[in-house]
Every structure is written in C-alpha cells, then in structure tokens.
Coordinates of C-alpha atoms and ligand atoms in Angstrom, one line a residue:
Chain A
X1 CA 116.3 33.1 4.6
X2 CA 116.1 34.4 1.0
X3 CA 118.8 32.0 -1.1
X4 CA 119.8 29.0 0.5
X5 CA 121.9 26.5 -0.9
X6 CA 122.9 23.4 0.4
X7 CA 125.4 20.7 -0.4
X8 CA 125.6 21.9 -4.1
X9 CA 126.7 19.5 -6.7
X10 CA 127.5 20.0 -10.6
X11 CA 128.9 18.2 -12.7
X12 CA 129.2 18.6 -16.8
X13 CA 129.5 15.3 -18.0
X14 CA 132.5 14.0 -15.9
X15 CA 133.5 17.3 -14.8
X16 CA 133.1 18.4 -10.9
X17 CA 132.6 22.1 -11.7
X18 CA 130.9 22.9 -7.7
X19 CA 132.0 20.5 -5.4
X20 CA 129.7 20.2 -2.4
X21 CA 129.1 24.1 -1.9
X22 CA 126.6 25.5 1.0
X23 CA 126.2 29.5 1.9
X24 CA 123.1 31.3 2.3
X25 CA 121.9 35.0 1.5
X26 CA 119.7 36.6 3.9
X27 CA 116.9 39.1 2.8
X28 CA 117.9 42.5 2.3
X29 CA 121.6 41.3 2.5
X30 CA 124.2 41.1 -0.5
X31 CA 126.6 38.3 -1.2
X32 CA 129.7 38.6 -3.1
X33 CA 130.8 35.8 -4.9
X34 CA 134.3 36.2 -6.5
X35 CA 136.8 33.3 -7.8
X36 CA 139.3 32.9 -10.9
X37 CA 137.9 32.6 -14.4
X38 CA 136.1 29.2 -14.9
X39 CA 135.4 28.9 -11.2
X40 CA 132.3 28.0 -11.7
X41 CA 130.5 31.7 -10.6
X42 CA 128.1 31.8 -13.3
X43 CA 127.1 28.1 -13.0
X44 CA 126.5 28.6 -9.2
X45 CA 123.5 31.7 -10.3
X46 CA 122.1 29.5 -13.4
X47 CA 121.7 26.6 -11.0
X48 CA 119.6 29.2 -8.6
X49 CA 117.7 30.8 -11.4
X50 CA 116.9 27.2 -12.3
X51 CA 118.4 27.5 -16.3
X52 CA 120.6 24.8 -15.5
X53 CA 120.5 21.6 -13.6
X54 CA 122.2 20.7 -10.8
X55 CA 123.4 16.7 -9.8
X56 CA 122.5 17.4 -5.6
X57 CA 121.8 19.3 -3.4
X58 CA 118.8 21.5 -2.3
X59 CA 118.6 25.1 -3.4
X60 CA 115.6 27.3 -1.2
X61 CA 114.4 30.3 -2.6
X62 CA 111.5 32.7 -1.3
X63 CA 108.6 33.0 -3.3
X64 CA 108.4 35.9 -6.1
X65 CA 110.1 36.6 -9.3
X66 CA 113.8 35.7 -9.6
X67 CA 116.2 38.1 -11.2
X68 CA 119.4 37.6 -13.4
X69 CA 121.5 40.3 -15.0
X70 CA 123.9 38.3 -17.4
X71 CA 127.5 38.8 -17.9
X72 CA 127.6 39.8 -21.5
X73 CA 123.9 41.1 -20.9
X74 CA 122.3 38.7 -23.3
X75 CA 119.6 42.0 -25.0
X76 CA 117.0 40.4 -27.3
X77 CA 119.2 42.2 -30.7
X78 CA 115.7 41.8 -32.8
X79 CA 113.8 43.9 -30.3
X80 CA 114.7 47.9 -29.4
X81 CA 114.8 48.8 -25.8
X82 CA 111.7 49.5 -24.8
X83 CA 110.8 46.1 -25.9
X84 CA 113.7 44.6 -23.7
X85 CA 113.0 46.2 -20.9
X86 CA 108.8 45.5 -21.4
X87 CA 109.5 41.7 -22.8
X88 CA 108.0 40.2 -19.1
X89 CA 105.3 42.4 -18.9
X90 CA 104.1 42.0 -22.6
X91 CA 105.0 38.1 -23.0
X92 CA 104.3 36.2 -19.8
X93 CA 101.3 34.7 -19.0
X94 CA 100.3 36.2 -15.5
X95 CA 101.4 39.8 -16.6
X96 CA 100.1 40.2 -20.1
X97 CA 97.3 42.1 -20.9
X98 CA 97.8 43.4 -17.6
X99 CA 99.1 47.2 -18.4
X100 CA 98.0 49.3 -21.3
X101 CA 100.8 51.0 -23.2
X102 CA 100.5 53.9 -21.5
X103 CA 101.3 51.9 -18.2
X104 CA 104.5 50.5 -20.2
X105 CA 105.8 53.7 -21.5
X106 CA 105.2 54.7 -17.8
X107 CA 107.5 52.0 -16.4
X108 CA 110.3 51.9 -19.1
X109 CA 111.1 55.6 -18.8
X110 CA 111.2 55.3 -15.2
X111 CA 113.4 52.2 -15.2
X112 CA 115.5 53.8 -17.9
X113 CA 115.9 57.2 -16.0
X114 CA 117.5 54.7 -12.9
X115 CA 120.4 53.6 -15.2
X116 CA 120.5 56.9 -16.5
X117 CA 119.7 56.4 -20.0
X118 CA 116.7 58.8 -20.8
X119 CA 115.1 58.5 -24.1
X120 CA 116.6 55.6 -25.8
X121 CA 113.7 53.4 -26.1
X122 CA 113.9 53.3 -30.1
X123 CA 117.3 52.3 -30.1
X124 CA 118.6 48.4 -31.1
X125 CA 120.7 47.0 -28.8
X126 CA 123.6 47.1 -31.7
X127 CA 123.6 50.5 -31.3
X128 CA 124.4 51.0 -28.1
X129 CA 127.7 50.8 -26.5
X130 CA 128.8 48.1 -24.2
X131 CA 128.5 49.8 -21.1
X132 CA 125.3 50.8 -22.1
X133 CA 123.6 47.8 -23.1
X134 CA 124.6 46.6 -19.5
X135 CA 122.4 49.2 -18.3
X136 CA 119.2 48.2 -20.2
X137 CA 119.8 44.5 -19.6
X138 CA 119.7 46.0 -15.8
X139 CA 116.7 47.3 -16.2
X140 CA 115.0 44.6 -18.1
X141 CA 116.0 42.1 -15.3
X142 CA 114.6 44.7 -12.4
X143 CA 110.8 45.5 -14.4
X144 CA 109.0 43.0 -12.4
X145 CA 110.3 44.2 -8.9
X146 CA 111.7 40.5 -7.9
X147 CA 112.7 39.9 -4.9
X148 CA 116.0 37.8 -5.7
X149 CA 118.1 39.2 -7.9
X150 CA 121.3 37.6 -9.3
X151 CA 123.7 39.7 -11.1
X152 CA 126.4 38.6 -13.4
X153 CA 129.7 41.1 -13.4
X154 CA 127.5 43.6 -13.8
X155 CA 129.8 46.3 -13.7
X156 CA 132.4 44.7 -15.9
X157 CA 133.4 46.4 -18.9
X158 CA 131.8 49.8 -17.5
X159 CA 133.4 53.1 -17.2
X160 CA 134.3 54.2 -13.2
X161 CA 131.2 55.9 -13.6
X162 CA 128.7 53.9 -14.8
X163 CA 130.1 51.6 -12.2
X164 CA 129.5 53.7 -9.1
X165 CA 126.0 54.4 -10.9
X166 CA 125.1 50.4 -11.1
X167 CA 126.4 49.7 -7.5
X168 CA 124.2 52.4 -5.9
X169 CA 121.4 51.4 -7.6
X170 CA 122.5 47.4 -6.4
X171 CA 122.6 48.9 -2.7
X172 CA 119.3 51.2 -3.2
X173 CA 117.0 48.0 -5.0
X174 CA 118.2 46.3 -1.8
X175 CA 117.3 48.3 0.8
X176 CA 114.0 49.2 -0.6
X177 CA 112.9 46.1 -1.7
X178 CA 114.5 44.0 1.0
X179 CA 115.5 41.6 -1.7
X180 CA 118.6 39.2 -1.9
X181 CA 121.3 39.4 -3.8
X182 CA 124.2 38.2 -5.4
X183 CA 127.0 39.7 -7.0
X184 CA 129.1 38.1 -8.6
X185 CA 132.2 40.3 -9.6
X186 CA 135.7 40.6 -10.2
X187 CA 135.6 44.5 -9.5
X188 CA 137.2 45.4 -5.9
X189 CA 134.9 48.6 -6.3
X190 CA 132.2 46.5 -6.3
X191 CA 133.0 44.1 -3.9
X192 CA 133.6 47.1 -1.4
X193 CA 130.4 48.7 -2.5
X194 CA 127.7 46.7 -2.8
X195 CA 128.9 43.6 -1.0
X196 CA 127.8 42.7 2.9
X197 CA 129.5 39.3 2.6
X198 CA 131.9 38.0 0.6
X199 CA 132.8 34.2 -0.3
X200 CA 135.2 33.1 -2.7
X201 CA 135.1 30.1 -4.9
X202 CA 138.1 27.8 -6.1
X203 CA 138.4 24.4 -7.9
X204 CA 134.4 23.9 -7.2
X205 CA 135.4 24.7 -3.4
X206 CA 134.8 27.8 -0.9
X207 CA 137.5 28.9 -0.3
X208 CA 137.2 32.0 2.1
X209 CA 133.9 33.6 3.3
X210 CA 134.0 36.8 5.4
X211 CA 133.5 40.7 4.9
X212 CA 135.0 42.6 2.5
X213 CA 137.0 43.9 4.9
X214 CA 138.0 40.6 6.2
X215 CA 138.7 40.0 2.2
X216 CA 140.8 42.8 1.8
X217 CA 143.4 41.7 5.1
X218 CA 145.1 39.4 3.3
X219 CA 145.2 36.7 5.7
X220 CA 144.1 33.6 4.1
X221 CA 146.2 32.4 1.4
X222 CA 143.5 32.6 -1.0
X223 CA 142.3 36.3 -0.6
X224 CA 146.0 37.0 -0.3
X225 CA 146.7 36.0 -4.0
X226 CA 143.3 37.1 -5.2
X227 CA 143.4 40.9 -3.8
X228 CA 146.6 40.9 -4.7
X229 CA 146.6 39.3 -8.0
X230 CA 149.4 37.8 -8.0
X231 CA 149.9 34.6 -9.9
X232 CA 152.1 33.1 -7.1
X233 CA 149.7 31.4 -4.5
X234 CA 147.5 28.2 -4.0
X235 CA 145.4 28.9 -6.7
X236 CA 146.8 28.0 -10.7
X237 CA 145.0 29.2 -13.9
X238 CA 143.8 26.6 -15.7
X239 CA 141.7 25.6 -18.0
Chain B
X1 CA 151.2 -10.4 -26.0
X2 CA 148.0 -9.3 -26.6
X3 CA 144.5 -11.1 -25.6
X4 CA 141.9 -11.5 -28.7
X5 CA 139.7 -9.2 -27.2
X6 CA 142.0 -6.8 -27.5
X7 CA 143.2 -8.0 -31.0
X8 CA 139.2 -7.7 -32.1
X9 CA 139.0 -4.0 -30.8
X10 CA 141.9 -3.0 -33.6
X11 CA 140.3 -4.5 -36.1
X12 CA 138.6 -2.2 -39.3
X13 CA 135.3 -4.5 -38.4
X14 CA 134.9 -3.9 -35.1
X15 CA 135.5 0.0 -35.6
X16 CA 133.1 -0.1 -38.3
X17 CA 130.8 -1.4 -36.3
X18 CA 131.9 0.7 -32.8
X19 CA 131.6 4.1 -35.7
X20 CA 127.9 2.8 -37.3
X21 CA 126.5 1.7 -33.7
X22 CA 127.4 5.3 -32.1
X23 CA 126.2 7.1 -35.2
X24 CA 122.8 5.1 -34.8
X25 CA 122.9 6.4 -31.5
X26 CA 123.4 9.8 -32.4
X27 CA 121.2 9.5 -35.3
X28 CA 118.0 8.5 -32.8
X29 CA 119.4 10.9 -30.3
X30 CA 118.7 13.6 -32.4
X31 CA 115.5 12.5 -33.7
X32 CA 114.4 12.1 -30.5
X33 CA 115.5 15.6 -29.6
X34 CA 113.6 17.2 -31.7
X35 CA 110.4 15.2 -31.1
X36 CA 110.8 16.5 -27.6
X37 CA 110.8 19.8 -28.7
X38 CA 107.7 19.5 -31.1
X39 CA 105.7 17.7 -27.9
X40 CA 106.8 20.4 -25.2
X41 CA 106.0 23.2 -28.2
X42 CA 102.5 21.8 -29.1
X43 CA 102.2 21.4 -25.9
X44 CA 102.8 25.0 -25.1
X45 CA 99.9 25.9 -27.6
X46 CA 97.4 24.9 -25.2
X47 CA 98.9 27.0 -22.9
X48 CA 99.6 30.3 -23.9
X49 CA 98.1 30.4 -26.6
X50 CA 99.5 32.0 -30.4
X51 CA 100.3 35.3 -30.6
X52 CA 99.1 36.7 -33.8
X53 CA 101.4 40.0 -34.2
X54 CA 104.5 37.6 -33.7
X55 CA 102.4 34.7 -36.2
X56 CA 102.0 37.5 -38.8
X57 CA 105.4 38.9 -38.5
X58 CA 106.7 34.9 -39.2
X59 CA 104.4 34.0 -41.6
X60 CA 105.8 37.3 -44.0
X61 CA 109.2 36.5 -43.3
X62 CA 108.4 32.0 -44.2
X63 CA 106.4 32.7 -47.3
X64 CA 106.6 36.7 -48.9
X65 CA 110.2 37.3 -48.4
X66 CA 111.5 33.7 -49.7
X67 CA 108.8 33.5 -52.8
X68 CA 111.3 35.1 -55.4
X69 CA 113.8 32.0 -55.1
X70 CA 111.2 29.6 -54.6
X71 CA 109.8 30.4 -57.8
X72 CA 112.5 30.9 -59.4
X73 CA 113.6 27.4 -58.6
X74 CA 110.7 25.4 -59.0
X75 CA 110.0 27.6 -62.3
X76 CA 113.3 26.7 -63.5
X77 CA 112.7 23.1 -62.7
X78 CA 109.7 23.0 -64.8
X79 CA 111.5 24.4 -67.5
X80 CA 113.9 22.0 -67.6
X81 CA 111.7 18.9 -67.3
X82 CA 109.1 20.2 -70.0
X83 CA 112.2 20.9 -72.8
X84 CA 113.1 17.3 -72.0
X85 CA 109.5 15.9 -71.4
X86 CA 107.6 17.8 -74.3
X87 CA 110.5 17.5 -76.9
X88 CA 110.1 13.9 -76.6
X89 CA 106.9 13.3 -76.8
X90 CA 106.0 15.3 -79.4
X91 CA 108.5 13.6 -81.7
X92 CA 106.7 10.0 -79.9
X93 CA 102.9 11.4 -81.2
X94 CA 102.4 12.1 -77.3
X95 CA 101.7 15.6 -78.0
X96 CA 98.2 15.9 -76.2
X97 CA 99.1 14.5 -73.1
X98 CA 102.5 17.5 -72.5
X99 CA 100.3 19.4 -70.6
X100 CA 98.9 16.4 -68.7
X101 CA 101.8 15.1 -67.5
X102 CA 103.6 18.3 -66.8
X103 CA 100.8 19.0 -63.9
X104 CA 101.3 15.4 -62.6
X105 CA 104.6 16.0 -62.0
X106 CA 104.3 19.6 -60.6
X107 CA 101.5 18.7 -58.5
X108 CA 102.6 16.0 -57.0
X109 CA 106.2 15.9 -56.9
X110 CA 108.0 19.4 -58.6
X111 CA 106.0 22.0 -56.9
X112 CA 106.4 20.6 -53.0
X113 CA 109.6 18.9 -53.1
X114 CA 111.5 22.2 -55.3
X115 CA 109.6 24.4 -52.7
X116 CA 111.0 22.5 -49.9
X117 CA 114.9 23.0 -50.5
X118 CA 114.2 26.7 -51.5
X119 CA 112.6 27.4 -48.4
X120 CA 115.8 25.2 -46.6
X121 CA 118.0 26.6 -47.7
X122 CA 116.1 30.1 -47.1
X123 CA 114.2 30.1 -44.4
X124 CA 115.2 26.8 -42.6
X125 CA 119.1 28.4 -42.5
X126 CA 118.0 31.5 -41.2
X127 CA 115.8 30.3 -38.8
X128 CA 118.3 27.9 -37.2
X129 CA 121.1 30.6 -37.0
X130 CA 118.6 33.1 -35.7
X131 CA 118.0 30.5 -32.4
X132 CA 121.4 29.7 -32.4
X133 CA 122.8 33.1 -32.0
X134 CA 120.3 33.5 -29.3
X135 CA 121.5 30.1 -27.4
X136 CA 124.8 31.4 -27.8
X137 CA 124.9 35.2 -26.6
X138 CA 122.3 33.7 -23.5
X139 CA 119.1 35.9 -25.1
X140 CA 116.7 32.5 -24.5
X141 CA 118.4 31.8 -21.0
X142 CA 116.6 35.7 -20.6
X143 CA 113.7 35.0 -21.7
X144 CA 113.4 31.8 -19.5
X145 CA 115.2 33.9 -16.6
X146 CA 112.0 36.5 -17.5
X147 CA 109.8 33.5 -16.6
X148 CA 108.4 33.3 -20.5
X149 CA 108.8 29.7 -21.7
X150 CA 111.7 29.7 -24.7
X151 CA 110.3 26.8 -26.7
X152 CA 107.0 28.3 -26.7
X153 CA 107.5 31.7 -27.0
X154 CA 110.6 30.6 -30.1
X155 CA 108.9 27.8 -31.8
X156 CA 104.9 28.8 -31.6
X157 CA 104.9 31.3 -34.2
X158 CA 108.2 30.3 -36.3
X159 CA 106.5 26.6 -37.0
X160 CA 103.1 27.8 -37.2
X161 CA 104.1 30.2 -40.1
X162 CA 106.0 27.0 -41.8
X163 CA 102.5 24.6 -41.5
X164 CA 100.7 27.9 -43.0
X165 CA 102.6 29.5 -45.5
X166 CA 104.0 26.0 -47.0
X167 CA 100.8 25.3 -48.6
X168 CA 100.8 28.8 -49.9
X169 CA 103.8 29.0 -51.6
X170 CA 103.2 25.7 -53.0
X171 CA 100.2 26.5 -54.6
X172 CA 101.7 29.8 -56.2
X173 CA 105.3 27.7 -57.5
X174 CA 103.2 24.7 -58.9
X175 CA 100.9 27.3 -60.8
X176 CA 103.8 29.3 -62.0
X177 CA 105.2 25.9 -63.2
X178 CA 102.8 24.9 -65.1
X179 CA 102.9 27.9 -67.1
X180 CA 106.3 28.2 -67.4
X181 CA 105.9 24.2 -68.8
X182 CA 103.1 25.5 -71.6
X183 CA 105.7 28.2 -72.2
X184 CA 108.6 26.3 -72.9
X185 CA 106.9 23.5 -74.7
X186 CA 105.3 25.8 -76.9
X187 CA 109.2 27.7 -77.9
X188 CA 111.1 24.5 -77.9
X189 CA 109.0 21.9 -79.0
X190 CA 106.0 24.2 -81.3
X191 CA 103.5 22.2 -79.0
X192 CA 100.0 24.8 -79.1
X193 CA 98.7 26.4 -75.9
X194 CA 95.6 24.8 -76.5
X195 CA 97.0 21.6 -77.2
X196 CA 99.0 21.7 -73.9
X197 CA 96.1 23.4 -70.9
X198 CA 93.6 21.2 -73.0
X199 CA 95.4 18.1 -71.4
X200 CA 96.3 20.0 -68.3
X201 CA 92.8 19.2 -66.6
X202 CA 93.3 15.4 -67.2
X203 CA 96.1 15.6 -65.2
X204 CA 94.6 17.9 -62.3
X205 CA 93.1 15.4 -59.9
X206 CA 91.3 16.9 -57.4
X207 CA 93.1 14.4 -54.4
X208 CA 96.4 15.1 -56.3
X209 CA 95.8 18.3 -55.5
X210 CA 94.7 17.9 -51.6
X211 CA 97.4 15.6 -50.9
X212 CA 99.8 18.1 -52.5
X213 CA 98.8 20.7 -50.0
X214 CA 98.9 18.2 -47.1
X215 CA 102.6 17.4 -48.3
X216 CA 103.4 20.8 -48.1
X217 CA 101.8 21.9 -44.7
X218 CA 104.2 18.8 -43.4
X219 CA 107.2 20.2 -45.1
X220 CA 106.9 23.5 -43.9
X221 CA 105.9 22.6 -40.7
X222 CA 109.0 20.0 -40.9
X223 CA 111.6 22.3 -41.9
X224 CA 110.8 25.2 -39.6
X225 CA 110.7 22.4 -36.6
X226 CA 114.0 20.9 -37.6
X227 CA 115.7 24.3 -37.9
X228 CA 114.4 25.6 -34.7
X229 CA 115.5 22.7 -32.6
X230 CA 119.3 22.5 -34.1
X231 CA 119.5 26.5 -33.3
X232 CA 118.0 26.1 -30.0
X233 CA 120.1 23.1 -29.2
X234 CA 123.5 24.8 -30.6
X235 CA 126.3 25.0 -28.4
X236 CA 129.7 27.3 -28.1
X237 CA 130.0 30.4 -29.7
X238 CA 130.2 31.3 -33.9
X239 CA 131.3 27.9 -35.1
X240 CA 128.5 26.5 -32.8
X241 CA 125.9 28.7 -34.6
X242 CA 127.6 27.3 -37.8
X243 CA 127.2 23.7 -37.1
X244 CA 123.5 23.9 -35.9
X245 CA 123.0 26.4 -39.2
X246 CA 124.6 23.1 -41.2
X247 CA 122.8 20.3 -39.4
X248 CA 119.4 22.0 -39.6
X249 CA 119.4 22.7 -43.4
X250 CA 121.0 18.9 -44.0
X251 CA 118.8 17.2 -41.3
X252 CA 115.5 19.5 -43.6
X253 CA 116.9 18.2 -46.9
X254 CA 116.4 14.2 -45.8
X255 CA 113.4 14.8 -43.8
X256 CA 111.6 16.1 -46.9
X257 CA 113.1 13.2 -49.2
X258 CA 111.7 11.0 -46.4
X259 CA 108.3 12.6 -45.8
X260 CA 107.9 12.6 -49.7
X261 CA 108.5 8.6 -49.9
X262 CA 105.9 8.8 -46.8
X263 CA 103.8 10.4 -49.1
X264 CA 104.6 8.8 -51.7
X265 CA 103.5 4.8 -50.5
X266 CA 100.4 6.1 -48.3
X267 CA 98.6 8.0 -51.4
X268 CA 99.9 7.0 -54.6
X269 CA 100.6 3.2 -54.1
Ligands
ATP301 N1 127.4 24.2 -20.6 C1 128.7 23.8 -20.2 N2 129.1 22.6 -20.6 C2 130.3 22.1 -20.1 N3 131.1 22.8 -19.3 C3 130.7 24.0 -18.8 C4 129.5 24.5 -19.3 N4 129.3 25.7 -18.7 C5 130.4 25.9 -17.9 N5 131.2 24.9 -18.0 C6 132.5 24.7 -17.3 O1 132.3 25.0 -15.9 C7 133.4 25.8 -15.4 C8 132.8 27.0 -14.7 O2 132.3 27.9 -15.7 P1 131.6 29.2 -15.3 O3 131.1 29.9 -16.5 O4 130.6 29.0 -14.2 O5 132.9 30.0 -14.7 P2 132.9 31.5 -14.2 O6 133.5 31.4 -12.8 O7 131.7 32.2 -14.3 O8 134.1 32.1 -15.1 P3 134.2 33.7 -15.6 O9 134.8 34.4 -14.5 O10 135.2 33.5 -16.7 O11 132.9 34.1 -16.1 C9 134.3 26.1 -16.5 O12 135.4 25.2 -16.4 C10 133.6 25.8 -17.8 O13 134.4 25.2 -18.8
MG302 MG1 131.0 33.8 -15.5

C-alpha cells in the first residue's frame, strides 16, 4: 500500500473542508480525484505532501521522496530552468554536492527532452508560456525519481497536445517506477487516460469511487451531473 | 428589556477595551511569530549550513544596490542638522566644538537610525514582497515539497546579508555625514575646515563608535528578519502581498525606534 489515508479531517478555522475521507492508492496504480471547484482537491494532496496540517486522521505513505506538481505550477520566477528543474539536487542536504555539473546538465536535458522542451534551460519562467511552464514544473517535481507523486491539474490550461504528451508520461513514470499517484483533474481526457480509479469529492465527502468507466455511466447522481456538467443535480456551486 | 451585561457590551468602554485587548493580542501574536521564525532560522544555521554564492548575491543586493539612497538620506540629514547646529553656535562662541558635536550625533544616532529607514523602505519592502509573492504563487510550498527547508533556505542568506552589510553601510553614511557637516558649516555658517575636523576627534569615542556598529548589525539583522517573516507569513493573492509589503516596512520602522531606545538606556545612560 503506497498512499493511505484514513479518517481524514480538516478543518480551516471553523470550516469542515474534508469531512472524515478514507481511500487508498496502491503502488504502480493511479487515482483520480475529481470534485467541483473548492472541493477541497488540493487540500486533500497538501495534507499528503505534509505542507499543510491536518485536524485527524492517519495518512501512510512508503518511504522515498514525495512528489507534487502544483496547479498553477508554482516555478521559482528568480531562477531559469535549469535551476528549477536542478533546485533538489543543488539545495537539499542529502543530495548536494552529490553530482558535478556535468551530472546536472546530464539530467535536466534528459528530463527536459521528456516534456519535450529541448534546449530551454536559460530561459525565466516569465518567458515561457503557460502550458509550457507546466512542463518544467513537471519536470522539476520528477528529478529525484520519487516514488509518490501527486499532481495538481496538471494538464489544465494545456493545448490537446501537450495534454496527451503529460498523460503518457503520468502512465509511463508509473509503470516504470511502480510509483503511486494521484491525479487530480478536471480533464475527462485525463481522467480516461491516466486514471485506474476514480473517486469524486463533494462538500468534504466521497461521493462516488469506481473506474472511469464506471464514472462515465452515469449512474450515480453525482457522476451523472459532473460528466455531464450540468448545473441541475445534488451538487450546488458555492462558495 | 435588556440585561446589564448586555447594556455593558454596547458601551464605547467596553469596546475600547474588547478593540485594545484583541490588538494586544495581535500585537504579541505577531511578535511572537516572528521570534519563531528567527529560532527555527538560527536554528537551521546549524544545520545546513550558509551558502556563500546565495550570502554574496544578498549581501550586494542589502548593502551596494541600496547605498545611493542611504547616503543620500543620511547625507541630507546631516546637512540639515549642521545649517541649524553650526549657525547657532557659531553666533553662541561654540564654534570649536561644530565639528564635535556633528560626529556625536552622526555616530551615535544620524548615521544608524537615517540608515535604518533607507534600507526599510529599500530593502526591507523588497524583501517582504519578494517572500510574499513566493507564499502566494506556492514557489516556498515547492521548495518544502522539494524537501529543502523554506525558512532556511529563504531567511539564512537574506538576514545574514542584513547583520553584515548594516554595519557597512553605516560606517560609509556616518563618514559621508560628517563631511557633508564640515561642508555645510563651512558655506553657511564661514566655520574653517580646521576649526570643524580639529573638534571632530573629541567627539569620536572609540565605544561611540563600537556601539554604533553593534546598533547597526541589530538593525540590519532586524529589518531583514521582520521583512522576511511578514512575506513569508502573507496570505491571498496581490493585496496579500501588499499587506505583508505594508506591515513589514511599518513593523521595521518601530522596531528600529525601539532597538535605538534599547540602545540608547543600556550604553549611554
Ligand atoms: N489556507 C486556507 N485557509 C482557509 N481556507 C482555505 C485555505 N485553503 C483552502 N481553503 C478552503 O478550502 C476549500 C477547498 O479548497 P481547495 O483549494 O482544496 O479546493 P479545490 O478542490 O482544489 O478547488 P479548485 O478545483 O478550484 O482548485 C475551499 O472552500 C477554500 O476556500
Ligand atoms: Mg485546487
């Protein structure tokens, strides 16, 4: 068992945001985790990467580096890309010193040439595009081969293309590193994809966990309105 | 029919108090916020140690790039109080001691606590919005994610450079000051170059001058502190950067008026 989570409490300040949650993500398996805005699907990965607490629960995670690609990838804007993508292996403590910058050149072209984006290590992330700087914070997040890897709408805001190149790569880090991930996503394409399981989070609740296939039949109420996006349903908008 | 309790909740006293208590609260809150971060950053020292390409890069953007507007300030500053000071006493037969008490006042008040706001309002403002973007856009949730401590990795170098540079920068304003006092005294006021750095020696103490560069090591050191903790501690998205860019620079300004009475009652009392 890779990412287990167990009765899973937050609250900000009075706020239930994730009411009593439990799912689990087995190695070499990806969940899908999809829900309204302000569902609470970014708290849920900050709470397993361990930025944020959490007010109960238990979360288990196997040992090794944990890995988060954020939503509005969140590049260091003072340093260029290769620094980005090199910032673990040149700042923390058990990895610095540890590869010349031969050995670092070496690894950011290769992580670069997996997003497909060849050559830019000079750049500033302010002159990239969107999409792009996606791609690098990809890469960045992958350079220490972890073996839990959260991702953060990774493939929002990304052109059809790009999209199909980032869920690939989600499937092929998987299945050669065994690791476990989760995907949290709005994208259908992505769901479809990437995604062996899918659970679906409403009002700090799940609300319907399954396959995408099982997802995409419509026959909870709940997967009904989402896949269909329709705003009549149980679920409401708010804020 | 209301009870009194309820009748002493609407009254202007009991808000004033309810409003003073909770911004007590808040006041300590924040003090006690930041001490955190300076115990978990020194701490962090030990640790992993300082950096010196990142300490170097810091310590040229704390003291080279803000030492045109700190001199100019504290330079200005000394003009001023030398047109008033030496006008005065020359009329008053004080003329030997211009130069004397021009460096007592530099060196011990002028030179730090001019330097101190220049840098705020330079370097302190900068440095806070610089963390608070970061919070903001999730960069130091990445570097944490990237299993490099934040405060460490943030604060080591940026509060270093203050402690280091401070002193620095003091020195160079306070000498500048001086000059510019022997300058103006001797345009407005016809007091003699001689007459004025004759006297400047009597003023130059040498603990004067130790104590001013403790003062400004704790300024900097202060200011660059304060600054980094309100940007790291920002919240929400442009008008949070804004707010933690105005609380560090205000917070800055009384810390140095209070470190400077510190100073003030422990060496010159
Ligand atoms: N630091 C915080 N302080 C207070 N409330 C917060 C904080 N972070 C998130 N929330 C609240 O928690 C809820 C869930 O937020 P979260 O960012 O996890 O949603 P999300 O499902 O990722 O939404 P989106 O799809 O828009 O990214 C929201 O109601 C939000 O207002
Ligand atoms: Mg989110």
């Amino acid at each position: 068992m890779s990412i287990e989570v167990k009765n899973l409490i937050k609250k900000f300040d009075d706020k239930v945001v994730i009411n009593d949650i439990s799912f689990h993500v087995n190695n070499g398996e990806i969940l899908a985790i999809v829900g309204f805005s302000g569902s609470g699907k970014s708290t849920v990965l900050k709470i397993i990467s361990g930025l944020i607490p959490y007010d109960s629960g238990e979360i288990l995670t196997s040992d090794g580096d944990i890995a988060m690609v954020f939503q509005y990838s969140a590049l260091f804007d003072s340093l260029n890309v290769f620094d980005n993508i090199s910032f673990a292996l040149q700042e923390r403590k058990d990895l610095k010193h540890k590869y010349s910058m031969k050995d670092l050149q070496k690894i950011v072209a290769q992580k670069l040439e997996l997003v497909g984006l060849s050559g830019i290590e000079n750049k500033f992330p302010s002159e990239l595009s969107g999409g792009m700087q996606k791609r690098v914070s990809f890469a960045r997040a992958i350079v220490t081969n972890p073996n839990t890897i959260l991702y953060d709408e990774p493939t929002a805001g990304l052109d059809p293309m790009s999209s199909t190149l980032i869920e690939d790569y989600i499937v092929r880090l998987k299945n050669e590193t065994n690791s476990a991930s989760i995907v949290v996503t709005h994208q259908m394409s992505t769901i479809t994809r990437t995604a062996d399981r899918v659970i679906m989070l409403y009002d700090g609740g799940i609300v319907f966990e399954g396959t995408p296939k099982e997802l995409l039949k419509e026959t909870n109420p709940y997967t009904k309105q989402f896949v269909t996006a329709s705003l009549d349903g149980p679920m409401q908008l708010k804020a | 029919m209301i009870t009194l309790a309820q009748y002493l909740k609407r009254s202007a006293t009991y808000k004033l108090f309810t409003t003073l208590f909770s911004e007590v609260v808040m006041f300590l809150d924040t003090i006690g916020g930041i001490i955190q971060l300076g115990i978990h950053f020194i701490s962090r020292i030990f640790k992993d140690g300082i950096s010196g390409k990142e300490l170097a890069a810091q310590c040229e953007r704390f003291g080279i790039s803000s030492l045109p507007i700190t001199l100019s300030i504290v330079g200005m500053t000394s003009i001023i109080v030398s047109s008033q000071v030496a006008n005065e006493m020359v009329k008053q037969g004080g003329a030997d001691f211009v130069g004397m008490l021009m460096t007592i006042l530099i060196v011990r008040e002028v030179g730090a606590v001019m330097s101190g706001f220049a840098i705020t309002s330079m370097i302190g403002s900068s440095l806070a919005s610089e963390l608070a973007t970061m919070k903001v856009t999730e960069q130091i949730d990445a570097i944490d994610v990237l299993g490099v401590d934040s405060v460490g990795h943030l604060f080591i170098p940026r509060v270093l450079s203050g402690i280091l540079m401070m002193p620095v920068i003091v020195l160079i304003a306070s000498f500048v000051g001086v000059l510019l006092g022997a300058l103006t005294s001797n345009l407005f006021s016809g007091l003699s170059y001689r007459a004025y750095f004759s006297s400047v020696w009597l003023g130059l103490y040498m603990k004067d001058f130790w104590v001013s560069l403790l003062k400004a090591a704790t300024f900097g050191g202060t200011i660059a502190l304060i600054s980094c903790a309100f940007g790291y501690n920002a919240k929400g998205g442009a008008k949070g950067v804004g707010i933690a860019t105005t609380q560090a620079v205000v917070w800055s300004f009384i810390a140095i008026v209070i470190w400077d009475m510190v100073f003030a009652i422990l060496f010159f009392f």
